[in-house]
mmCIF file of C-alpha atoms in Angstrom:
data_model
loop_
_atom_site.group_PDB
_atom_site.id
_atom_site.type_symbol
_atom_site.label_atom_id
_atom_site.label_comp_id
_atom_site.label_asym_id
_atom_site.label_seq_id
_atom_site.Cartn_x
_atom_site.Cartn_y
_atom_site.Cartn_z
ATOM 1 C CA UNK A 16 98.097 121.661 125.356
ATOM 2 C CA UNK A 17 99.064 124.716 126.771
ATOM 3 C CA UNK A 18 100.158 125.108 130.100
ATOM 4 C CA UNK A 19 99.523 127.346 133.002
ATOM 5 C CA UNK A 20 102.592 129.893 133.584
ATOM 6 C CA UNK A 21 103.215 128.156 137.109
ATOM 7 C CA UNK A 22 105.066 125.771 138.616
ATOM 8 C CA UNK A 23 103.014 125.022 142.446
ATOM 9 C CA UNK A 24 104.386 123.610 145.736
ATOM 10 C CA UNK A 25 101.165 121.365 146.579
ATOM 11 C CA UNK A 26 100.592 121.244 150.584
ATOM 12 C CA UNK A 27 101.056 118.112 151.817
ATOM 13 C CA UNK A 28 102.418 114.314 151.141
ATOM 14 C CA UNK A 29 99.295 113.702 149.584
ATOM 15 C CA UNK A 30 97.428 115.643 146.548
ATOM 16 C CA UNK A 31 93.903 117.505 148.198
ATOM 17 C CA UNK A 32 90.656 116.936 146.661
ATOM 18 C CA UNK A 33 90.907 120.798 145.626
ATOM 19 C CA UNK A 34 94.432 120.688 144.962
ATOM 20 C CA UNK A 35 93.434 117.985 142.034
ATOM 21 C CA UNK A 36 89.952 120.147 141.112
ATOM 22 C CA UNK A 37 92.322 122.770 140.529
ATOM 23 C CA UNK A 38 95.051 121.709 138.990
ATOM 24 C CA UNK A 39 93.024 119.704 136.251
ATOM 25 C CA UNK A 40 91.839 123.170 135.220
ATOM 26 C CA UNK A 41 94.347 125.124 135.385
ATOM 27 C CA UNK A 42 97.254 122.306 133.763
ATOM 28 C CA UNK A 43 100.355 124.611 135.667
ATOM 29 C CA UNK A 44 103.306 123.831 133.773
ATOM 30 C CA UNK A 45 105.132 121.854 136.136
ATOM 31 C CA UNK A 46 105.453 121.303 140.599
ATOM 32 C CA UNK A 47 108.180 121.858 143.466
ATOM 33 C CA UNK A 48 108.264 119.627 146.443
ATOM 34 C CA UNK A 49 109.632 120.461 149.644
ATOM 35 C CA UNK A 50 110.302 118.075 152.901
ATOM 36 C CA UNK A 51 106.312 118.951 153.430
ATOM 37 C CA UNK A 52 105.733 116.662 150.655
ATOM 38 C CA UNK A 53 108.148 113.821 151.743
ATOM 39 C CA UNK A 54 107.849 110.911 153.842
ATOM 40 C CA UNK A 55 109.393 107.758 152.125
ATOM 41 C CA UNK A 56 109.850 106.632 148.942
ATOM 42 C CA UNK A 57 106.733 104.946 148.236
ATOM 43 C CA UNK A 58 103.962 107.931 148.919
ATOM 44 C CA UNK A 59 106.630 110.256 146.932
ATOM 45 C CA UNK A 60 106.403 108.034 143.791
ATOM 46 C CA UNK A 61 102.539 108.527 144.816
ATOM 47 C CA UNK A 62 102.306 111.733 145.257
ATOM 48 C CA UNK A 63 104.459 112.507 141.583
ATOM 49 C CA UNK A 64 102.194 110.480 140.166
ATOM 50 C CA UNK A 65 99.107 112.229 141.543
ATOM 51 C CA UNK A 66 99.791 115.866 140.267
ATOM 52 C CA UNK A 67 100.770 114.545 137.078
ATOM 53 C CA UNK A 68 97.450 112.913 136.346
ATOM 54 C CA UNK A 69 96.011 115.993 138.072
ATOM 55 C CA UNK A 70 97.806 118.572 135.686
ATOM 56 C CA UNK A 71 96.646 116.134 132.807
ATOM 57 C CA UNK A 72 100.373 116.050 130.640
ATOM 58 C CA UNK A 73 103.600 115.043 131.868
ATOM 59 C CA UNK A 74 104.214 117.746 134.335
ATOM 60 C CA UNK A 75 108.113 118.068 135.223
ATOM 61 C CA UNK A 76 108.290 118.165 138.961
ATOM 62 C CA UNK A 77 111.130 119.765 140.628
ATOM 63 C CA UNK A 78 112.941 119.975 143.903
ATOM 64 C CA UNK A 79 115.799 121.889 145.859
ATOM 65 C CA UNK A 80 118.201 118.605 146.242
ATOM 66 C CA UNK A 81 121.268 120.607 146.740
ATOM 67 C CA UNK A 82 122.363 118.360 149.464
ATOM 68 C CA UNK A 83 123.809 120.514 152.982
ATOM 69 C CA UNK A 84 121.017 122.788 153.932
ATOM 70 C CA UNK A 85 119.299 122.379 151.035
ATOM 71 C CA UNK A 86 118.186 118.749 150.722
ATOM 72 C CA UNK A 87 114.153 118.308 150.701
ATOM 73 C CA UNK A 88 114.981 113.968 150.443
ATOM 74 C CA UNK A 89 117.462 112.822 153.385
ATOM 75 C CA UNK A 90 118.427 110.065 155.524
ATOM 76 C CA UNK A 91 116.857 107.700 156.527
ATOM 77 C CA UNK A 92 115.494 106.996 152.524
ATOM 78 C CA UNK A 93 118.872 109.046 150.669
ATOM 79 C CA UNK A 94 122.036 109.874 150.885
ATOM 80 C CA UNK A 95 123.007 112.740 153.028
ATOM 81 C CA UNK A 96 125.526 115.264 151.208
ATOM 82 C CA UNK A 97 128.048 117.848 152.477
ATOM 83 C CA UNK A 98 127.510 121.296 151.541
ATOM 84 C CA UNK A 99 128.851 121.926 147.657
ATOM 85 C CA UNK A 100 131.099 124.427 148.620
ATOM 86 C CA UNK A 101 132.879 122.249 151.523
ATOM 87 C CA UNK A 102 132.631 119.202 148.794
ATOM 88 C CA UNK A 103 134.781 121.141 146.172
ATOM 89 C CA UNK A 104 137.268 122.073 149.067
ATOM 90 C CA UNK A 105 137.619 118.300 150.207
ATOM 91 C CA UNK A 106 137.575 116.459 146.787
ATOM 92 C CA UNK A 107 140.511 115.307 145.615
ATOM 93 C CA UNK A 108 139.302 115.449 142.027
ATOM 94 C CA UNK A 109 136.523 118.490 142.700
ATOM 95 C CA UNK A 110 135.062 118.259 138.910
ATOM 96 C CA UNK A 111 134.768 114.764 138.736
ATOM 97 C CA UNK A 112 133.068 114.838 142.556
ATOM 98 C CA UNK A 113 130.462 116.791 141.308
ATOM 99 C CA UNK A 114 129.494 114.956 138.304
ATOM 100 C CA UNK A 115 129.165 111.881 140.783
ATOM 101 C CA UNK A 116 127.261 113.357 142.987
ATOM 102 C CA UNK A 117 124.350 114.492 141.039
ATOM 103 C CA UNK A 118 124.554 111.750 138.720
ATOM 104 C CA UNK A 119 123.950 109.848 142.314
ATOM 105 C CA UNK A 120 121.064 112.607 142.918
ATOM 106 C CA UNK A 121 119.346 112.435 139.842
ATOM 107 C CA UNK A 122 118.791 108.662 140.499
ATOM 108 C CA UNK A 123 117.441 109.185 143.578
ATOM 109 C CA UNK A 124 115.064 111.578 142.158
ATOM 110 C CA UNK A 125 114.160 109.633 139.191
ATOM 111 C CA UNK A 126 113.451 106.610 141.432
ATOM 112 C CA UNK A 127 110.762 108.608 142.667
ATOM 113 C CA UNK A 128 109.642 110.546 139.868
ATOM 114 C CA UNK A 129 111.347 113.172 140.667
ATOM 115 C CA UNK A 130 112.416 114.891 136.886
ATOM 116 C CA UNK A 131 114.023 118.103 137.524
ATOM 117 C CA UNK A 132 116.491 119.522 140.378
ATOM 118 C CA UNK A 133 117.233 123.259 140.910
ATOM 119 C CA UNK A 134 120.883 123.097 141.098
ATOM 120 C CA UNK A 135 123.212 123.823 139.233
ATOM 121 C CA UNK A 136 123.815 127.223 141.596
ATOM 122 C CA UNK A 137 125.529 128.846 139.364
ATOM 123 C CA UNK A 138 126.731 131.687 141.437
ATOM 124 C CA UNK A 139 129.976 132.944 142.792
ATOM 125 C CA UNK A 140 131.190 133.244 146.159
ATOM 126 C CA UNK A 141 132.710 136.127 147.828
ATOM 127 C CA UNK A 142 133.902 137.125 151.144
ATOM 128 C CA UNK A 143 130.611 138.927 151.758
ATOM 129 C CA UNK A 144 127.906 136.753 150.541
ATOM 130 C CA UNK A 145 125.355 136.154 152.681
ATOM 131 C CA UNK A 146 125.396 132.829 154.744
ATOM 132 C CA UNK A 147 122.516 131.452 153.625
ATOM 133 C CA UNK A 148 123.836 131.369 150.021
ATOM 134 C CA UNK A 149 127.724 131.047 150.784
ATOM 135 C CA UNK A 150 128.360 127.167 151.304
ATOM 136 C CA UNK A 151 125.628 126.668 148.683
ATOM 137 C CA UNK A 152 127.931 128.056 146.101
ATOM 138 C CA UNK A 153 130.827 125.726 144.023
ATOM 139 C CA UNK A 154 133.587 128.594 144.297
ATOM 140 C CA UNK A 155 134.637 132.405 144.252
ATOM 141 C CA UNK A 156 136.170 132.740 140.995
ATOM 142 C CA UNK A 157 134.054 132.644 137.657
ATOM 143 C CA UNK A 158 135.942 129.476 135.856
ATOM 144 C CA UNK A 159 135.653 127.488 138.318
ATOM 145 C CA UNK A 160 132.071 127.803 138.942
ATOM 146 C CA UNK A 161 131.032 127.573 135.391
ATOM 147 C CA UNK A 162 133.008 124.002 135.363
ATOM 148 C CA UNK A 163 131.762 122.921 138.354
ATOM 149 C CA UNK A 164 128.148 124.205 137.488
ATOM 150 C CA UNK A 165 128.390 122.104 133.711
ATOM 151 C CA UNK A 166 129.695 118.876 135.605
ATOM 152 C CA UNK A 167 126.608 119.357 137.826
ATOM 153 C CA UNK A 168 124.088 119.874 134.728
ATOM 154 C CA UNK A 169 125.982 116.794 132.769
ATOM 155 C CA UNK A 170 125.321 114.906 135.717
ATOM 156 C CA UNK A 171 121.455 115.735 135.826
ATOM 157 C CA UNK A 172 120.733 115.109 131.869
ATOM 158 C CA UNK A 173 123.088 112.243 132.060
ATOM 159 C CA UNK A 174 120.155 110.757 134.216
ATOM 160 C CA UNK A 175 116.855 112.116 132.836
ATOM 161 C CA UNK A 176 116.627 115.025 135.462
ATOM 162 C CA UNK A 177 116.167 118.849 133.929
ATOM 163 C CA UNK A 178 119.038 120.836 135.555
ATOM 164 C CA UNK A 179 117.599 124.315 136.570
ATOM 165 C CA UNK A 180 120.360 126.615 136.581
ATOM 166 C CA UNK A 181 120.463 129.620 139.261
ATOM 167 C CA UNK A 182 120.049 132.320 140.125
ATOM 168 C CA UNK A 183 120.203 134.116 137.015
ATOM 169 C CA UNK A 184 122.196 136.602 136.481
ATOM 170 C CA UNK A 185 123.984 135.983 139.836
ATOM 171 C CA UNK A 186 123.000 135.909 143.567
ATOM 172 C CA UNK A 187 127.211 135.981 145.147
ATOM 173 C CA UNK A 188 127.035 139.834 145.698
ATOM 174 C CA UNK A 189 123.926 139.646 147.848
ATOM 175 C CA UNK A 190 124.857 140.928 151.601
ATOM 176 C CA UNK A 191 121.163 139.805 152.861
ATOM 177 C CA UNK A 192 119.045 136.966 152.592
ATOM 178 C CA UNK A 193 116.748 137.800 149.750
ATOM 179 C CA UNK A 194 113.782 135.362 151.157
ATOM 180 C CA UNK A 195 113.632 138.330 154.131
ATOM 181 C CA UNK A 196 114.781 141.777 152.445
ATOM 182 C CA UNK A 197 115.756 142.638 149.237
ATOM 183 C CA UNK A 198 119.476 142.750 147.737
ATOM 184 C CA UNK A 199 120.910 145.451 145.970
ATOM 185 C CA UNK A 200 124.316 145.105 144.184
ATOM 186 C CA UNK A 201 126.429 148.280 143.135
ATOM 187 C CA UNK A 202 128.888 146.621 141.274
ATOM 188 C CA UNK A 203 129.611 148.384 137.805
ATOM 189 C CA UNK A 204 128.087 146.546 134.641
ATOM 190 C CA UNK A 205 131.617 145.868 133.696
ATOM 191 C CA UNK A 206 132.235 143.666 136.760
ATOM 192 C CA UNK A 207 129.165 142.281 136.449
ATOM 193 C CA UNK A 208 129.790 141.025 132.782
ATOM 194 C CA UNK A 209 133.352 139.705 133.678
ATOM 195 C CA UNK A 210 132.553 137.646 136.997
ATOM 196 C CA UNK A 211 128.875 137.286 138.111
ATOM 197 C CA UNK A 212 127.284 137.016 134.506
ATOM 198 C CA UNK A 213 130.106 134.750 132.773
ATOM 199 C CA UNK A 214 128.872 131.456 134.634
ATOM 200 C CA UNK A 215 125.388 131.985 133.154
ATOM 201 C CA UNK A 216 127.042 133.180 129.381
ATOM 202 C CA UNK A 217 128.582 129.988 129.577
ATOM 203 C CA UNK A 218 125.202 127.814 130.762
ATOM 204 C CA UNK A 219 123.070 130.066 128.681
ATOM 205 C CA UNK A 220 122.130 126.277 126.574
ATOM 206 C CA UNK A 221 120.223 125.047 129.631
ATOM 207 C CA UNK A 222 117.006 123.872 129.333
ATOM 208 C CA UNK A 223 115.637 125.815 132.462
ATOM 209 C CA UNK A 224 116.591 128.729 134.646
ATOM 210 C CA UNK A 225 115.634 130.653 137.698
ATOM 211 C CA UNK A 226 116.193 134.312 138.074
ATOM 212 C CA UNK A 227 117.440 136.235 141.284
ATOM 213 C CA UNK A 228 115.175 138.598 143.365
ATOM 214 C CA UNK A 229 118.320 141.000 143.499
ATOM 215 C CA UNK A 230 118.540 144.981 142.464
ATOM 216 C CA UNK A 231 121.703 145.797 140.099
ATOM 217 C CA UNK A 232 122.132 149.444 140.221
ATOM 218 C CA UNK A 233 123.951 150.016 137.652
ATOM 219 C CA UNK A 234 121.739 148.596 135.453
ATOM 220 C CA UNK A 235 118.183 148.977 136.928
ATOM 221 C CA UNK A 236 118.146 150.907 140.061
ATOM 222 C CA UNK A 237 114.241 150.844 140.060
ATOM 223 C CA UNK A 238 113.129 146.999 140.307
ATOM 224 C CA UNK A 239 115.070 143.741 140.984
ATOM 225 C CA UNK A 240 115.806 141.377 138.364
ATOM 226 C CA UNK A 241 112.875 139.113 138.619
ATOM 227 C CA UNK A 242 110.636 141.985 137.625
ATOM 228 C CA UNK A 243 112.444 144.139 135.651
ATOM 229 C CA UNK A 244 112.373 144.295 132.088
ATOM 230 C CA UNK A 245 115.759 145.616 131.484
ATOM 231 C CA UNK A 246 117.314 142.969 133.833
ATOM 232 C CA UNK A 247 115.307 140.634 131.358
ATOM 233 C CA UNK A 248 117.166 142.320 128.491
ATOM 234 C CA UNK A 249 120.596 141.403 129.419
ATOM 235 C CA UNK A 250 119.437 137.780 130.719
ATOM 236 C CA UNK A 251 118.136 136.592 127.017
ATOM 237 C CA UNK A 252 120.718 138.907 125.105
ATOM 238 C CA UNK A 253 123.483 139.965 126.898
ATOM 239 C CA UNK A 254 124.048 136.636 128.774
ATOM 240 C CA UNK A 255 122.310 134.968 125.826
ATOM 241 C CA UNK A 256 119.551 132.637 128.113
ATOM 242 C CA UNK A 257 117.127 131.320 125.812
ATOM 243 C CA UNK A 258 115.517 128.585 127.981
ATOM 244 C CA UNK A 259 112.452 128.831 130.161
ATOM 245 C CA UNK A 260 112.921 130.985 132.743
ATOM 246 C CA UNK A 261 110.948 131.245 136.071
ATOM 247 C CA UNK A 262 111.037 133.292 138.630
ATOM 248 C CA UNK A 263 112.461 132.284 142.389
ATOM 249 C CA UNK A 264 109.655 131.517 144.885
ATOM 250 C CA UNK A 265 107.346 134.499 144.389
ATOM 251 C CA UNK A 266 106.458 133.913 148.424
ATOM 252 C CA UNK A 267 110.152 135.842 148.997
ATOM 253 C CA UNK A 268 110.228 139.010 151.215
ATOM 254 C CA UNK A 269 112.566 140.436 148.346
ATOM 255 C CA UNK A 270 108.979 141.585 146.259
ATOM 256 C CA UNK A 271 107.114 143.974 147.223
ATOM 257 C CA UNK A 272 103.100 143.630 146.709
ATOM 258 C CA UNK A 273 101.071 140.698 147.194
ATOM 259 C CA UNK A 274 101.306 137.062 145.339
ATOM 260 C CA UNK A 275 99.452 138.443 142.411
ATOM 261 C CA UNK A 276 100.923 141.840 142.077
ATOM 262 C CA UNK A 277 104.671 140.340 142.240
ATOM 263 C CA UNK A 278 103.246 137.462 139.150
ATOM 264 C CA UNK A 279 101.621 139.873 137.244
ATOM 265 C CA UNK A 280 105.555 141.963 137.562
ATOM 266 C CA UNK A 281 107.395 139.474 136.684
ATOM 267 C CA UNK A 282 105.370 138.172 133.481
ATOM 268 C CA UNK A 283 105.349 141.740 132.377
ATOM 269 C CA UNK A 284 109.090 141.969 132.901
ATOM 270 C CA UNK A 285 109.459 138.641 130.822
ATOM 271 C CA UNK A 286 109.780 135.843 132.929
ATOM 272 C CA UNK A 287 107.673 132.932 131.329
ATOM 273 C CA UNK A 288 106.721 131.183 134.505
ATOM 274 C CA UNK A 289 105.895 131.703 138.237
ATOM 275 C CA UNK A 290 107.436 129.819 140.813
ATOM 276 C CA UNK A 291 105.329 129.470 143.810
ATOM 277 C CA UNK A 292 106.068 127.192 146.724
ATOM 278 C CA UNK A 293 104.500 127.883 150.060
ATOM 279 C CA UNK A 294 101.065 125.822 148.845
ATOM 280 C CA UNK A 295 98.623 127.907 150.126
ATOM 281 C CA UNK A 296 95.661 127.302 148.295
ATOM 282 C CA UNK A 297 94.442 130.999 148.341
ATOM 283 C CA UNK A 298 98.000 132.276 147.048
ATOM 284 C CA UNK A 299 97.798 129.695 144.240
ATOM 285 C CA UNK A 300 94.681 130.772 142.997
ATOM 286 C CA UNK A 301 95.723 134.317 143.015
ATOM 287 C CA UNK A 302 98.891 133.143 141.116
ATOM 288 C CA UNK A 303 97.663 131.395 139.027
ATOM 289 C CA UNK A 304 95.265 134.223 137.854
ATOM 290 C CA UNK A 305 97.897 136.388 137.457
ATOM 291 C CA UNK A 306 100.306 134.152 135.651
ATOM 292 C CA UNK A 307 97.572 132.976 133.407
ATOM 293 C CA UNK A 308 98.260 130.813 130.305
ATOM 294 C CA UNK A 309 101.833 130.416 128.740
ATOM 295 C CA UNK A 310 102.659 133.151 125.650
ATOM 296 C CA UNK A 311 103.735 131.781 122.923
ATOM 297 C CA UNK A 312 106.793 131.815 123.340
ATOM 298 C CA UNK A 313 107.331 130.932 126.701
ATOM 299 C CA UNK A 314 105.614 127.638 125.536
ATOM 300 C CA UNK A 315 107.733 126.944 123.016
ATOM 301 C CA UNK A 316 110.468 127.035 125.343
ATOM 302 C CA UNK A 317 108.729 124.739 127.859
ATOM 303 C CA UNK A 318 108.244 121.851 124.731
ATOM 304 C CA UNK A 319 111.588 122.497 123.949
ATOM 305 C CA UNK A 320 113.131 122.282 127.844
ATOM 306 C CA UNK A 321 111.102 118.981 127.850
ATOM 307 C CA UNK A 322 112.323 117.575 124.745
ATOM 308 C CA UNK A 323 115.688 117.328 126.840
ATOM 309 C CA UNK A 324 114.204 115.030 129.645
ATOM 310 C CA UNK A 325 115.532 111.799 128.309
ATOM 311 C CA UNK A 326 116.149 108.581 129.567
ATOM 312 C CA UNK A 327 118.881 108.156 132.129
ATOM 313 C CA UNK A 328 121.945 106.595 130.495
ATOM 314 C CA UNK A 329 122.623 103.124 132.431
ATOM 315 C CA UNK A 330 125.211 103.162 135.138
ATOM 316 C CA UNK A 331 126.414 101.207 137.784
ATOM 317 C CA UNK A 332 125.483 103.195 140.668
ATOM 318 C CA UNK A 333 127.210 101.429 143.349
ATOM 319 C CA UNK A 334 130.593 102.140 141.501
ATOM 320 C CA UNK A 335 129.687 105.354 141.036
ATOM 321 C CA UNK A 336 129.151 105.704 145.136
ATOM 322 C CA UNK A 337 132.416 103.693 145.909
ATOM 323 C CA UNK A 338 134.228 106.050 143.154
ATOM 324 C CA UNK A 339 132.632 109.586 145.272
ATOM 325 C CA UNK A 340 133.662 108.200 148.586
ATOM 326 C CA UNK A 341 137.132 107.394 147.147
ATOM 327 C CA UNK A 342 137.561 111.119 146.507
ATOM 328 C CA UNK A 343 136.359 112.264 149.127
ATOM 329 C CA UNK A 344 138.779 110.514 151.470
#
């Protein structure tokens, strides 16, 4: 089969009769939830299950479980989590921290059927980042964010959840918030190589990716790096990122155009799939349009990025919890 070159946010906590019309034809490569799409445990496993059959393979569905400000599943049903950044300050052992707590995540996800998490955010902090991205981040120096960041994906194929690393090749520099306005970065390519690309050089064997909606001037003045095909350049050769790459929610203020005029960019530019979240049925039909079918190659990377999606390795996830809080504390 090949898929559709989208990944869709459906509407609600339950699939529409047009939502499931549509999908069936169009088979989109894989889903996003959001807290839209989340009540309790029981209509979640529902609602995975729904857009699976809809999509008619074994769709990977993803979510922004973060934990801090970006947690789609919390209390009373999950854990609550502190922001990363304020976790890696507190931890006594900050590595091991992280592996514990998405190895915790991805079972909370799986439970649900939940296969694939955005995280690990892959990008570095700086003095100037913009708040929403700062306490999102792992730490301001490229080491130990490429550490943290392969704890975090460890953690996630450790229990049968795709990591998605982000944002590709870096998000730390931004100044605004890129779902408003768009960011443009003036560092030189040379600082760009040696701190905000390194993390990704060293995840580059992920199985998926998401790119940034950020201008690097020194590189491509003209278009940010969703939708430019030089940016795309350095992602699969310079940083060396050979898995499936989608964009960031095409909805973002960062794009100019409409829906369809930023897809139809950003598969021209090389991105293999569209990320689209706000579930507006119009938008997804104009998406979806514009995306179209997979290439070839971007499908090969999608069979391959789901060859990865194994079975979680068993763990006792009570000790697991007792071992986190220990650190923490």
């Amino acid at each position: 089969m090949t898929f559709g070159a989208a990944i869709f946010g459906p509407e609600g906590p339950e699939i529409t009769d047009w939502e499931r019309a549509y999908f069936r034809d169009y088979k989109p490569f894989g889903f996003i939830l959001f807290a839209r799409n989340v009540e309790n445990p029981d209509q979640l496993k529902r609602l995975c299950a729904d857009l699976r059959e809809a999509a008619g393979h074994d769709a990977p569905i993803l979510v922004d479980q973060e934990g801090g400000r970006v947690q789609r599943l919390r209390e009373p049903h999950w854990r609550q989590w502190l922001p990363p950044l304020e976790q890696m300050e507190q931890a006594s052992d900050p590595m091991r921290a992280m592996w514990l707590r998405y190895r915790i995540i991805a079972e909370e996800l799986r439970t649900v059927g939940i296969d694939s998490n955005c995280a690990p955010c892959a990008d570095i902090t700086a003095r100037l980042t913009h708040p929403f991205l700062r306490n999102r981040c792992y730490g301001g120096d490229a080491v130990t964010v490429m550490d943290a960041s392969r704890a975090v994906a460890d953690a996630h194929l450790a229990g049968g959840v795709l990591p998605v690393v982000k944002h590709i090749p870096g998000h730390g520099r931004a100044t605004v918030d890129s779902h408003k306005n768009l960011p443009t970065v003036t560092a030189t390519r040379e600082e760009l190589d040696r701190e905000d690309f390194a993390p990704f050089k060293a995840l580059a064997d992920l199985p998926l990716g998401m790119t940034a909606h950020i201008v690097f001037e020194d590189i491509d003045d003209s278009a940010p790096a969703t939708t430019s095909r030089v940016m795309m350049d350095v992602i699969r050769h310079d940083i060396g990122f050979n898995g499936l790459l989608m964009t960031d929610d095409i909805g973002m203020e960062a794009l100019s155009g409409d829906v369809a005029q930023r897809s139809s960019a950003s598969i021209a530019a090389g991105c293999d799939v569209i990320l689209h979240c706000c579930g507006d049925a119009t938008e997804i039909v104009q998406v979806g349009e514009a995306a179209g079918q997979m290439t070839d190659a971007a499908q090969a990377r999608a069979e391959a990025a789901l060859l990865m999606r194994k079975s979680p390795t068993p763990v006792d996830i009570d000790a697991l919890s007792e071992e986190f809080d220990d650190l923490l504390n």
